[in-house]
Amino acid sequence: MGVDLRVAMRNFATGVCVMSTKVDGPNGPEHDAVTVNSLTSLSLDPPLVSVCLRQDSVFLADLLVSGSWAVSILDIGASDVARAFATKREHRRAALATVSAVPGEHTGALVLDGPSWLECGLRQVVEVGDHTLLIGDVLATGSQDRRPPLVFLHGEYHAVGAGGANRHDREVRTR
C-alpha cells in the first residue's frame, strides 16, 4: 500500500481564501490573486499566520518581491470567486476586475468582500517539498458577521454553520 496524500486529505475540511499581492509594474501597480486553502493561524502573540504555495507559482514570485499580501476568507456565496482565482494568471487578472475589492491600507494588496480578511508582511520563507511555506506578521484584520464560511471537502465547496446573515457590522484591528 503506497502513500496517497491527496486521497487522504480529501477528508479534511479546510477554509477557502483568496490571497492577493501587489507589485510595481512598468505601468503602475499590478495585482494578482489566488485561491488558497492552506491558511493557518500560528501565533496570537505576536500575531502570525502561514500559507503554502507551489514553488513554481508566478504568484509566489510576485509575493516574494512585494513582501506582503492580503488574505480574504470567503463565504458560502463565493464558490465562483474561489474557482475564478484557482486558474491561470491571465484568467485571475480578468477576474480581479469583476470582484468587490479594495486595496488594503497596510499592503496595497486587494481585500475582497467577505467574512474576514488579514493583511500580512512577510516574516519567513521555508522551502518544504514542492511548496514554499510563508510565515507572515499579521498587520491588520477585519471581520463582519455575514453568511457561513466556504469550506473545501471531498473536492467540492460546502458551507458550514448558520452564521449571522442579517448583521453587517465591521470590526477592524491593526497592530
Short mmCIF file of C-alpha atoms in Angstrom, two decimals:
data_model
loop_
_atom_site.label_atom_id
_atom_site.label_comp_id
_atom_site.label_asym_id
_atom_site.label_seq_id
_atom_site.Cartn_x
_atom_site.Cartn_y
_atom_site.Cartn_z
CA MET A 1 0.00 0.00 0.00
CA GLY A 2 1.52 3.30 -1.10
CA VAL A 3 1.09 6.77 0.28
CA ASP A 4 -1.70 8.76 -1.39
CA LEU A 5 -1.75 12.05 0.50
CA ARG A 6 -4.23 13.69 -1.89
CA VAL A 7 -6.85 10.97 -1.28
CA ALA A 8 -6.33 11.03 2.48
CA MET A 9 -6.55 14.84 2.72
CA ARG A 10 -9.86 14.92 0.80
CA ASN A 11 -11.42 14.01 4.15
CA PHE A 12 -10.02 17.09 5.89
CA ALA A 13 -12.24 20.17 5.58
CA THR A 14 -10.36 23.42 5.03
CA GLY A 15 -11.41 27.03 4.79
CA VAL A 16 -11.24 28.76 1.43
CA CYS A 17 -9.47 32.09 0.95
CA VAL A 18 -8.26 34.36 -1.80
CA MET A 19 -4.72 35.61 -1.28
CA SER A 20 -3.63 38.76 -3.14
CA THR A 21 -0.45 40.73 -3.62
CA LYS A 22 0.67 43.84 -5.47
CA VAL A 23 3.91 44.59 -7.29
CA ASP A 24 5.06 47.72 -9.07
CA GLY A 25 4.88 47.11 -12.81
CA PRO A 26 6.01 49.26 -15.73
CA ASN A 27 2.54 50.85 -15.90
CA GLY A 28 1.94 51.14 -12.16
CA PRO A 29 0.64 48.71 -9.55
CA GLU A 30 -0.15 45.18 -10.73
CA HIS A 31 -2.41 42.97 -8.63
CA ASP A 32 -2.74 39.21 -8.67
CA ALA A 33 -4.75 36.82 -6.51
CA VAL A 34 -5.00 33.06 -6.00
CA THR A 35 -7.32 30.70 -4.17
CA VAL A 36 -5.69 29.00 -1.18
CA ASN A 37 -6.87 26.59 1.49
CA SER A 38 -3.63 26.31 3.45
CA LEU A 39 -4.07 29.33 5.74
CA THR A 40 -3.06 28.54 9.31
CA SER A 41 -3.04 30.66 12.45
CA LEU A 42 0.41 30.12 14.02
CA SER A 43 0.59 32.52 16.95
CA LEU A 44 -1.56 35.10 18.72
CA ASP A 45 1.38 36.90 20.34
CA PRO A 46 2.85 38.01 18.05
CA PRO A 47 0.01 37.51 15.54
CA LEU A 48 1.39 35.18 12.85
CA VAL A 49 -0.17 33.14 10.05
CA SER A 50 1.23 30.78 7.45
CA VAL A 51 0.24 29.79 3.94
CA CYS A 52 1.78 27.37 1.44
CA LEU A 53 2.19 27.95 -2.30
CA ARG A 54 3.65 25.79 -5.04
CA GLN A 55 7.30 26.65 -5.67
CA ASP A 56 6.67 27.15 -9.41
CA SER A 57 3.86 29.66 -8.78
CA VAL A 58 4.16 33.03 -10.55
CA PHE A 59 2.04 34.43 -7.73
CA LEU A 60 4.69 33.28 -5.24
CA ALA A 61 7.40 35.04 -7.26
CA ASP A 62 5.43 38.31 -7.09
CA LEU A 63 4.75 37.88 -3.39
CA LEU A 64 8.44 37.38 -2.65
CA VAL A 65 9.14 40.67 -4.46
CA SER A 66 6.36 42.60 -2.71
CA GLY A 67 6.94 41.11 0.74
CA SER A 68 3.27 41.48 1.64
CA TRP A 69 -0.17 40.08 0.94
CA ALA A 70 -3.82 40.13 1.94
CA VAL A 71 -5.98 37.09 2.62
CA SER A 72 -9.75 37.30 2.23
CA ILE A 73 -11.73 34.48 3.82
CA LEU A 74 -14.67 33.56 1.58
CA ASP A 75 -18.30 32.91 2.46
CA ILE A 76 -20.81 30.41 1.08
CA GLY A 77 -21.76 32.74 -1.80
CA ALA A 78 -18.21 32.92 -3.15
CA SER A 79 -17.59 29.48 -4.66
CA ASP A 80 -17.49 31.12 -8.11
CA VAL A 81 -14.84 33.54 -6.81
CA ALA A 82 -12.80 30.63 -5.44
CA ARG A 83 -12.97 28.89 -8.82
CA ALA A 84 -12.04 32.08 -10.71
CA PHE A 85 -8.83 32.51 -8.72
CA ALA A 86 -7.84 28.84 -8.97
CA THR A 87 -6.92 29.31 -12.64
CA LYS A 88 -4.03 30.67 -14.73
CA ARG A 89 -2.77 34.21 -14.14
CA GLU A 90 -4.43 35.79 -17.19
CA HIS A 91 -7.83 34.48 -16.04
CA ARG A 92 -7.19 35.60 -12.47
CA ARG A 93 -6.32 39.12 -13.57
CA ALA A 94 -9.55 39.30 -15.58
CA ALA A 95 -11.48 38.05 -12.54
CA LEU A 96 -9.99 40.83 -10.39
CA ALA A 97 -11.94 43.35 -12.45
CA THR A 98 -15.22 41.64 -11.53
CA VAL A 99 -14.95 41.25 -7.74
CA SER A 100 -15.71 43.72 -4.99
CA ALA A 101 -12.28 44.59 -3.54
CA VAL A 102 -10.32 47.50 -2.08
CA PRO A 103 -6.57 47.97 -1.57
CA GLY A 104 -5.52 47.24 1.98
CA GLU A 105 -4.18 50.20 3.96
CA HIS A 106 -1.00 48.41 5.04
CA THR A 107 -0.06 46.38 1.96
CA GLY A 108 -1.94 47.75 -1.04
CA ALA A 109 -2.95 44.15 -1.76
CA LEU A 110 -6.61 43.70 -2.60
CA VAL A 111 -9.04 42.83 0.18
CA LEU A 112 -12.16 41.11 -1.15
CA ASP A 113 -15.60 41.50 0.39
CA GLY A 114 -16.00 38.53 2.74
CA PRO A 115 -16.48 37.47 6.36
CA SER A 116 -12.94 38.44 7.32
CA TRP A 117 -9.56 39.48 5.99
CA LEU A 118 -5.94 39.86 7.06
CA GLU A 119 -3.07 41.97 5.77
CA CYS A 120 0.34 40.39 6.28
CA GLY A 121 4.01 41.22 5.98
CA LEU A 122 6.49 38.50 5.08
CA ARG A 123 8.48 37.28 8.10
CA GLN A 124 9.97 33.96 6.97
CA VAL A 125 10.18 31.72 3.90
CA VAL A 126 10.72 27.96 4.23
CA GLU A 127 11.09 25.65 1.21
CA VAL A 128 9.34 22.37 2.00
CA GLY A 129 8.98 19.62 -0.60
CA ASP A 130 7.32 21.05 -3.72
CA HIS A 131 5.85 24.02 -1.81
CA THR A 132 7.05 27.17 -0.08
CA LEU A 133 5.78 27.92 3.40
CA LEU A 134 5.30 31.63 4.01
CA ILE A 135 5.06 32.94 7.56
CA GLY A 136 3.60 36.40 7.89
CA ASP A 137 3.19 39.04 10.56
CA VAL A 138 -0.49 40.00 10.71
CA LEU A 139 -0.56 43.77 10.25
CA ALA A 140 -4.33 44.31 10.23
CA THR A 141 -7.56 42.31 10.34
CA GLY A 142 -11.20 42.93 9.70
CA SER A 143 -14.38 40.94 10.06
CA GLN A 144 -18.07 41.23 9.50
CA ASP A 145 -20.87 38.94 10.61
CA ARG A 146 -22.45 37.51 7.47
CA ARG A 147 -23.14 34.25 5.66
CA PRO A 148 -21.46 30.98 6.71
CA PRO A 149 -17.87 30.40 5.58
CA LEU A 150 -16.96 28.42 2.49
CA VAL A 151 -15.08 25.17 3.08
CA PHE A 152 -13.45 22.66 0.76
CA LEU A 153 -14.10 18.96 1.39
CA HIS A 154 -14.08 15.89 -0.89
CA GLY A 155 -13.06 18.06 -3.86
CA GLU A 156 -16.11 20.34 -3.56
CA TYR A 157 -17.13 23.59 -1.88
CA HIS A 158 -19.53 23.47 1.09
CA ALA A 159 -20.97 25.77 3.76
CA VAL A 160 -20.91 25.07 7.49
CA GLY A 161 -22.70 26.74 10.40
CA ALA A 162 -25.63 29.10 10.47
CA GLY A 163 -23.70 32.39 10.56
CA GLY A 164 -25.30 35.78 11.07
CA ALA A 165 -26.52 36.80 7.64
CA ASN A 166 -28.51 39.78 8.89
CA ARG A 167 -25.77 41.70 10.71
CA HIS A 168 -23.31 43.77 8.71
CA ASP A 169 -21.20 45.49 11.34
CA ARG A 170 -17.49 45.64 10.69
CA GLU A 171 -14.61 45.26 13.08
CA VAL A 172 -11.12 46.38 12.08
CA ARG A 173 -7.96 45.81 14.12
CA THR A 174 -4.45 46.96 13.41
CA ARG A 175 -1.16 46.42 15.15
#
